[in-house]
Amino acid sequence: MIPTDFYRGRRLRTSPAMRELVRENQVTANDLVMLYFVIDTDDEDFKKEIPSMPGQYQLSLKQLEIKVAEAVGNGLKALMLFGIPKTKDEMGSGAYDDNGIIQKATRMLKARWPELIILADTCLCEYTSHGHCGVVKNEYVQNDPTLNLLARTAVSQAKAGADIIAPSDMMDGRVAAIRAALDEAGFINVPIMSYAVKYASSFYGPFRDAAEGAPKFGDRKTYQMDPPNVREAMREAAADLEEGADMLMVKPGQPYLDIVRLVRDNFDTPVAVYQVSGEYALIKAAALNGWVDEQSIVMESLVGFKRAGADLILSYFTEDVLKVLK
Ligand code: PBG
């Protein structure tokens, strides 16, 4: 005899409609942020695929506009910009130049799509000749002298129309410095989404090709977090909140889902997660080989972020996913 009083989980899995009725998490267009690399060039037609990120490009302003137009048509609500300047220098002056590439791109996008949310990655590494995220002296990235430059960058980005400032440098005290500078410049309503918990990860490899921002010497381990650490993530998040961060981000995503969950459970601000370039490259490479089904594996990876507690997701798959959701 088969007992009949056991749990039958399968009852609620009998059809797509039944499964959807009891679904606990889902990814919507409102949760997604697309990422774009925009390059300062006189060649309007410039559109160069990034070898380690098939399907992602370095784009001229014009090509960016074309891509964003298509994505907006598919439901894009928010995007983050990374800039590749014409020239780089020791102090990363392209980052806080009011005519820098991010500033130009932000002005162009906001003029055409005022309702689109533009996130500005606030960092120096794409603009410094040495490729580090701050001012370098004796081969060491100097914390406090960098703060002023980050604050200038944030104000310049806000002036251009950026809706959210997202510092990704991991200097101590940057959120406080940026908040003070934004307020002083009159941008009291521009929120800060700090890359609060950002690990020194090998998963950023392809990004450094894309943004041409790899460090010329050493690595980022004296400022980004050590991957094995958990408690330290709570300290970083708490410190950024005390300094005035409005949202917290965890980065990378998939290898750090435990951290997403911890940040979710310990803080009541919105939590963002960044599915970084290496995560994109791994999925893409396997998909291009026919080893996995790209669309379903992407959706599964994104809903995993929601399950872990993320409110918003920064992903290079956003454009593709919007098409699927539509
Ligand atoms: C800038 C920055 C990086 C990424 C986002 N902002 C590079 C780094 O810290 O080395 C990585 C994003 C990705 O890998 O997709 N500091």
Short mmCIF file of C-alpha atoms and ligand atoms in Angstrom, two decimals:
data_model
loop_
_atom_site.label_atom_id
_atom_site.label_comp_id
_atom_site.label_asym_id
_atom_site.label_seq_id
_atom_site.Cartn_x
_atom_site.Cartn_y
_atom_site.Cartn_z
CA MET A 1 0.00 0.00 0.00
CA ILE A 2 1.20 3.50 -0.81
CA PRO A 3 0.60 5.98 2.00
CA THR A 4 -1.48 8.95 0.87
CA ASP A 5 -0.61 11.43 3.58
CA PHE A 6 2.74 12.54 2.25
CA TYR A 7 3.63 15.91 0.80
CA ARG A 8 2.95 16.10 -2.92
CA GLY A 9 4.97 19.05 -4.15
CA ARG A 10 4.20 18.00 -7.70
CA ARG A 11 0.56 19.10 -7.34
CA LEU A 12 1.61 22.70 -7.81
CA ARG A 13 3.88 21.94 -10.77
CA THR A 14 1.33 20.41 -13.10
CA SER A 15 1.15 23.19 -15.71
CA PRO A 16 2.85 26.45 -16.67
CA ALA A 17 -0.12 28.43 -15.34
CA MET A 18 -0.02 26.55 -12.02
CA ARG A 19 3.72 27.09 -11.69
CA GLU A 20 3.38 30.77 -12.48
CA LEU A 21 0.59 31.15 -9.93
CA VAL A 22 2.86 30.02 -7.10
CA ARG A 23 6.12 31.46 -8.40
CA GLU A 24 8.09 33.19 -5.63
CA ASN A 25 10.55 35.29 -7.61
CA GLN A 26 10.72 36.73 -11.05
CA VAL A 27 12.86 39.02 -13.13
CA THR A 28 11.13 42.00 -14.72
CA ALA A 29 12.28 44.85 -16.91
CA ASN A 30 12.08 47.09 -13.83
CA ASP A 31 14.90 45.17 -12.15
CA LEU A 32 17.45 45.34 -14.94
CA VAL A 33 20.29 47.73 -15.70
CA MET A 34 22.17 47.44 -19.00
CA LEU A 35 25.87 48.34 -19.22
CA TYR A 36 27.48 50.19 -22.12
CA PHE A 37 31.05 51.07 -23.07
CA VAL A 38 31.25 54.41 -24.81
CA ILE A 39 34.45 55.59 -26.47
CA ASP A 40 35.54 59.14 -27.21
CA THR A 41 36.18 59.10 -30.95
CA ASP A 42 35.56 61.28 -33.99
CA ASP A 43 34.54 58.20 -35.96
CA GLU A 44 30.73 58.18 -35.70
CA ASP A 45 30.57 54.63 -37.06
CA PHE A 46 32.89 53.19 -34.43
CA LYS A 47 31.46 49.94 -33.09
CA LYS A 48 34.00 47.37 -32.03
CA GLU A 49 33.09 44.03 -30.55
CA ILE A 50 34.98 43.18 -27.37
CA PRO A 51 36.78 39.88 -28.09
CA SER A 52 36.32 38.46 -24.58
CA MET A 53 32.67 39.61 -24.43
CA PRO A 54 30.95 38.49 -27.65
CA GLY A 55 27.87 40.62 -28.28
CA GLN A 56 29.22 43.61 -26.31
CA TYR A 57 30.83 46.60 -27.97
CA GLN A 58 32.85 49.73 -27.56
CA LEU A 59 30.53 52.34 -29.07
CA SER A 60 30.86 55.86 -30.39
CA LEU A 61 28.26 58.32 -29.10
CA LYS A 62 26.22 57.83 -32.26
CA GLN A 63 26.39 54.03 -32.07
CA LEU A 64 25.45 54.20 -28.38
CA GLU A 65 22.40 56.24 -29.28
CA ILE A 66 21.36 53.66 -31.89
CA LYS A 67 21.76 50.77 -29.43
CA VAL A 68 19.92 52.55 -26.63
CA ALA A 69 17.08 53.49 -28.98
CA GLU A 70 16.52 49.82 -29.74
CA ALA A 71 16.77 48.82 -26.08
CA VAL A 72 14.36 51.55 -24.97
CA GLY A 73 11.96 50.20 -27.58
CA ASN A 74 12.25 46.83 -25.85
CA GLY A 75 11.55 48.28 -22.41
CA LEU A 76 14.95 49.41 -21.10
CA LYS A 77 14.52 51.55 -17.96
CA ALA A 78 18.06 52.04 -16.70
CA LEU A 79 21.63 51.84 -17.89
CA MET A 80 25.14 52.38 -16.62
CA LEU A 81 27.92 53.93 -18.66
CA PHE A 82 31.64 53.24 -18.78
CA GLY A 83 33.88 55.61 -20.67
CA ILE A 84 37.02 55.16 -22.72
CA PRO A 85 38.69 58.58 -23.05
CA LYS A 86 40.91 59.81 -25.89
CA THR A 87 43.86 60.29 -23.58
CA LYS A 88 44.76 59.15 -20.10
CA ASP A 89 46.95 60.81 -17.49
CA GLU A 90 48.37 60.25 -13.99
CA MET A 91 45.44 61.96 -12.27
CA GLY A 92 42.63 60.56 -14.44
CA SER A 93 41.45 64.02 -15.42
CA GLY A 94 39.10 62.65 -18.11
CA ALA A 95 36.85 61.36 -15.31
CA TYR A 96 36.02 64.83 -13.99
CA ASP A 97 36.21 66.78 -17.25
CA ASP A 98 32.80 68.37 -17.93
CA ASN A 99 33.43 67.52 -21.55
CA GLY A 100 34.58 63.97 -20.80
CA ILE A 101 33.05 61.06 -22.64
CA ILE A 102 30.66 60.03 -19.84
CA GLN A 103 29.46 63.59 -19.45
CA LYS A 104 28.86 63.92 -23.20
CA ALA A 105 27.08 60.57 -23.39
CA THR A 106 24.92 61.36 -20.36
CA ARG A 107 23.86 64.72 -21.79
CA MET A 108 23.01 63.13 -25.13
CA LEU A 109 20.94 60.31 -23.59
CA LYS A 110 19.10 62.54 -21.10
CA ALA A 111 18.21 65.02 -23.84
CA ARG A 112 16.58 62.29 -25.90
CA TRP A 113 15.18 60.07 -23.10
CA PRO A 114 14.63 62.21 -19.99
CA GLU A 115 12.86 59.37 -18.20
CA LEU A 116 15.69 56.86 -18.69
CA ILE A 117 17.71 56.30 -15.50
CA ILE A 118 21.41 56.87 -16.10
CA LEU A 119 23.84 55.42 -13.60
CA ALA A 120 27.36 56.78 -13.65
CA ASP A 121 30.20 54.49 -12.65
CA THR A 122 32.35 56.82 -10.59
CA CYS A 123 35.98 55.72 -10.74
CA LEU A 124 39.33 56.80 -12.14
CA CYS A 125 40.75 53.56 -13.56
CA GLU A 126 39.51 54.05 -17.12
CA TYR A 127 41.12 57.51 -17.13
CA THR A 128 44.47 57.00 -15.40
CA SER A 129 47.61 56.17 -17.38
CA HIS A 130 48.57 53.58 -14.73
CA GLY A 131 45.09 52.00 -14.70
CA HIS A 132 44.55 52.21 -10.95
CA CYS A 133 41.38 53.54 -9.34
CA GLY A 134 43.14 56.37 -7.51
CA VAL A 135 46.17 58.61 -7.22
CA VAL A 136 49.39 56.58 -7.20
CA LYS A 137 52.51 57.47 -5.22
CA ASN A 138 55.42 55.06 -4.74
CA GLU A 139 53.39 52.37 -6.48
CA TYR A 140 50.69 52.64 -3.77
CA VAL A 141 47.17 53.91 -4.40
CA GLN A 142 46.73 56.88 -2.07
CA ASN A 143 43.37 56.92 -0.34
CA ASP A 144 42.70 60.46 0.83
CA PRO A 145 44.14 62.36 -2.15
CA THR A 146 41.81 60.28 -4.35
CA LEU A 147 38.63 61.32 -2.50
CA ASN A 148 38.62 64.84 -3.84
CA LEU A 149 38.93 63.61 -7.43
CA LEU A 150 36.10 61.12 -6.99
CA ALA A 151 33.92 63.87 -5.53
CA ARG A 152 34.73 66.10 -8.51
CA THR A 153 33.89 63.24 -10.86
CA ALA A 154 30.53 62.65 -9.18
CA VAL A 155 29.57 66.33 -9.31
CA SER A 156 30.58 66.54 -12.97
CA GLN A 157 28.49 63.43 -13.76
CA ALA A 158 25.49 64.82 -11.85
CA LYS A 159 25.82 68.13 -13.68
CA ALA A 160 25.66 66.23 -16.97
CA GLY A 161 22.40 64.65 -15.83
CA ALA A 162 23.35 61.34 -14.18
CA ASP A 163 20.48 60.07 -12.01
CA ILE A 164 22.52 57.79 -9.77
CA ILE A 165 26.18 58.03 -8.75
CA ALA A 166 27.85 54.64 -8.36
CA PRO A 167 31.35 54.81 -6.89
CA SER A 168 33.31 51.65 -7.76
CA ASP A 169 36.79 52.60 -6.59
CA MET A 170 36.73 51.12 -3.03
CA MET A 171 38.59 54.00 -1.38
CA ASP A 172 37.68 54.44 2.28
CA GLY A 173 35.48 57.45 2.94
CA ARG A 174 34.46 58.00 -0.68
CA VAL A 175 30.73 57.91 -0.04
CA ALA A 176 30.97 60.67 2.58
CA ALA A 177 33.19 62.76 0.32
CA ILE A 178 30.87 62.32 -2.66
CA ARG A 179 27.72 63.00 -0.61
CA ALA A 180 29.17 66.23 0.77
CA ALA A 181 30.27 67.41 -2.67
CA LEU A 182 26.95 66.56 -4.32
CA ASP A 183 25.00 68.37 -1.59
CA GLU A 184 27.25 71.40 -1.78
CA ALA A 185 26.73 71.56 -5.54
CA GLY A 186 22.96 71.40 -5.04
CA PHE A 187 22.43 67.75 -6.01
CA ILE A 188 20.71 66.76 -2.79
CA ASN A 189 18.33 64.44 -4.62
CA VAL A 190 20.94 62.48 -6.56
CA PRO A 191 21.29 59.10 -4.83
CA ILE A 192 24.49 57.15 -4.30
CA MET A 193 24.57 53.45 -5.08
CA SER A 194 27.89 52.38 -3.66
CA TYR A 195 29.77 49.37 -4.87
CA ALA A 196 29.92 48.70 -1.12
CA VAL A 197 30.98 45.09 -1.29
CA LYS A 198 33.35 44.81 -4.20
CA TYR A 199 35.82 41.97 -4.24
CA ALA A 200 39.23 41.88 -5.92
CA SER A 201 37.94 39.37 -8.46
CA SER A 202 39.38 37.60 -11.47
CA PHE A 203 35.87 37.78 -12.91
CA TYR A 204 36.59 41.38 -14.02
CA GLY A 205 39.12 40.21 -16.62
CA PRO A 206 37.05 40.80 -19.77
CA PHE A 207 35.89 44.22 -18.51
CA ARG A 208 39.46 45.39 -18.40
CA ASP A 209 39.79 44.61 -22.13
CA ALA A 210 36.49 46.36 -22.77
CA ALA A 211 37.25 49.52 -20.81
CA GLU A 212 41.01 49.41 -21.43
CA GLY A 213 41.50 49.90 -17.72
CA ALA A 214 43.78 47.09 -16.54
CA PRO A 215 46.34 48.18 -13.95
CA LYS A 216 49.77 48.65 -15.56
CA PHE A 217 51.48 47.26 -12.46
CA GLY A 218 50.33 45.29 -9.44
CA ASP A 219 46.66 44.58 -8.80
CA ARG A 220 43.71 46.02 -6.92
CA LYS A 221 44.07 43.88 -3.79
CA THR A 222 45.03 46.78 -1.52
CA TYR A 223 41.69 48.43 -2.09
CA GLN A 224 39.15 45.85 -3.28
CA MET A 225 38.05 43.14 -0.85
CA ASP A 226 39.69 39.78 -0.29
CA PRO A 227 37.40 37.09 -1.80
CA PRO A 228 37.37 34.72 1.19
CA ASN A 229 35.94 37.35 3.56
CA VAL A 230 32.35 37.50 4.77
CA ARG A 231 32.24 39.57 7.98
CA GLU A 232 34.20 42.32 6.27
CA ALA A 233 31.35 42.68 3.77
CA MET A 234 29.05 43.69 6.64
CA ARG A 235 31.53 46.31 7.80
CA GLU A 236 31.90 47.76 4.32
CA ALA A 237 28.14 47.92 3.83
CA ALA A 238 27.53 49.48 7.25
CA ALA A 239 30.27 52.06 6.70
CA ASP A 240 28.84 53.13 3.33
CA LEU A 241 25.35 53.44 4.80
CA GLU A 242 26.63 55.58 7.65
CA GLU A 243 28.38 57.77 5.11
CA GLY A 244 25.13 58.30 3.24
CA ALA A 245 24.79 55.57 0.60
CA ASP A 246 21.20 55.10 -0.56
CA MET A 247 21.70 51.66 -2.09
CA LEU A 248 24.28 48.94 -1.71
CA MET A 249 25.80 46.80 -4.40
CA VAL A 250 27.47 43.41 -4.23
CA LYS A 251 29.95 42.51 -6.95
CA PRO A 252 30.61 40.03 -8.58
CA GLY A 253 27.26 38.23 -8.51
CA GLN A 254 27.07 34.49 -8.96
CA PRO A 255 30.16 33.52 -6.91
CA TYR A 256 28.97 35.84 -4.09
CA LEU A 257 25.28 34.96 -3.71
CA ASP A 258 25.86 34.27 -0.01
CA ILE A 259 26.94 37.90 0.36
CA VAL A 260 23.88 39.17 -1.49
CA ARG A 261 21.68 37.26 0.95
CA LEU A 262 23.61 38.53 3.98
CA VAL A 263 23.44 42.14 2.86
CA ARG A 264 19.71 41.69 2.13
CA ASP A 265 19.06 40.26 5.60
CA ASN A 266 21.16 42.79 7.49
CA PHE A 267 20.25 46.09 5.84
CA ASP A 268 16.94 47.46 4.68
CA THR A 269 18.17 49.55 1.76
CA PRO A 270 17.74 48.39 -1.82
CA VAL A 271 20.42 45.86 -2.78
CA ALA A 272 21.93 45.68 -6.24
CA VAL A 273 24.02 42.88 -7.66
CA TYR A 274 26.42 43.10 -10.59
CA GLN A 275 26.74 40.12 -12.90
CA VAL A 276 30.21 41.02 -14.09
CA SER A 277 32.08 40.60 -17.36
CA GLY A 278 33.64 37.24 -16.45
CA GLU A 279 30.25 35.79 -15.56
CA TYR A 280 28.95 37.01 -18.92
CA ALA A 281 31.97 35.58 -20.77
CA LEU A 282 31.63 32.14 -19.18
CA ILE A 283 27.97 31.78 -20.08
CA LYS A 284 28.51 33.22 -23.54
CA ALA A 285 31.46 30.94 -24.35
CA ALA A 286 29.57 27.82 -23.35
CA ALA A 287 26.48 28.97 -25.25
CA LEU A 288 28.46 29.74 -28.42
CA ASN A 289 29.86 26.22 -28.23
CA GLY A 290 26.38 24.81 -28.01
CA TRP A 291 27.10 23.35 -24.58
CA VAL A 292 24.29 25.13 -22.75
CA ASP A 293 21.04 26.79 -23.76
CA GLU A 294 21.84 30.48 -23.49
CA GLN A 295 18.39 31.92 -22.95
CA SER A 296 17.32 29.56 -20.20
CA ILE A 297 20.68 29.64 -18.45
CA VAL A 298 20.67 33.44 -18.45
CA MET A 299 17.15 33.58 -16.99
CA GLU A 300 18.12 31.02 -14.35
CA SER A 301 21.23 32.98 -13.39
CA LEU A 302 19.21 36.21 -13.07
CA VAL A 303 16.38 34.75 -11.03
CA GLY A 304 19.06 33.33 -8.74
CA PHE A 305 19.97 36.93 -7.89
CA LYS A 306 16.35 37.69 -7.05
CA ARG A 307 16.14 34.58 -4.90
CA ALA A 308 19.27 35.68 -3.06
CA GLY A 309 17.51 38.94 -2.27
CA ALA A 310 18.69 41.43 -4.89
CA ASP A 311 16.29 44.21 -5.87
CA LEU A 312 18.12 45.22 -9.00
CA ILE A 313 20.54 43.51 -11.31
CA LEU A 314 23.26 45.02 -13.46
CA SER A 315 23.84 42.63 -16.34
CA TYR A 316 25.31 42.62 -19.82
CA PHE A 317 22.45 40.28 -20.76
CA THR A 318 19.85 42.99 -20.08
CA GLU A 319 19.24 43.85 -23.74
CA ASP A 320 18.71 40.17 -24.61
CA VAL A 321 16.48 39.55 -21.62
CA LEU A 322 14.26 42.53 -22.42
CA LYS A 323 13.54 40.92 -25.78
CA VAL A 324 12.59 37.67 -24.06
CA LEU A 325 10.37 39.43 -21.51
CA LYS A 326 8.62 41.31 -24.28
C1 PBG B 1 35.90 50.24 -12.29
C2 PBG B 1 35.05 49.06 -12.54
C3 PBG B 1 35.42 47.73 -12.83
C4 PBG B 1 34.25 47.03 -13.05
C5 PBG B 1 33.20 47.92 -12.87
N1 PBG B 1 33.71 49.14 -12.54
C6 PBG B 1 36.77 47.15 -13.01
C7 PBG B 1 37.63 46.83 -11.85
O1 PBG B 1 37.30 47.14 -10.69
O2 PBG B 1 38.70 46.33 -12.11
C8 PBG B 1 34.15 45.59 -13.46
C9 PBG B 1 32.90 45.21 -14.15
C10 PBG B 1 32.91 43.92 -14.88
O3 PBG B 1 33.82 43.09 -14.77
O4 PBG B 1 31.94 43.71 -15.61
N2 PBG B 1 36.62 50.23 -11.10
#
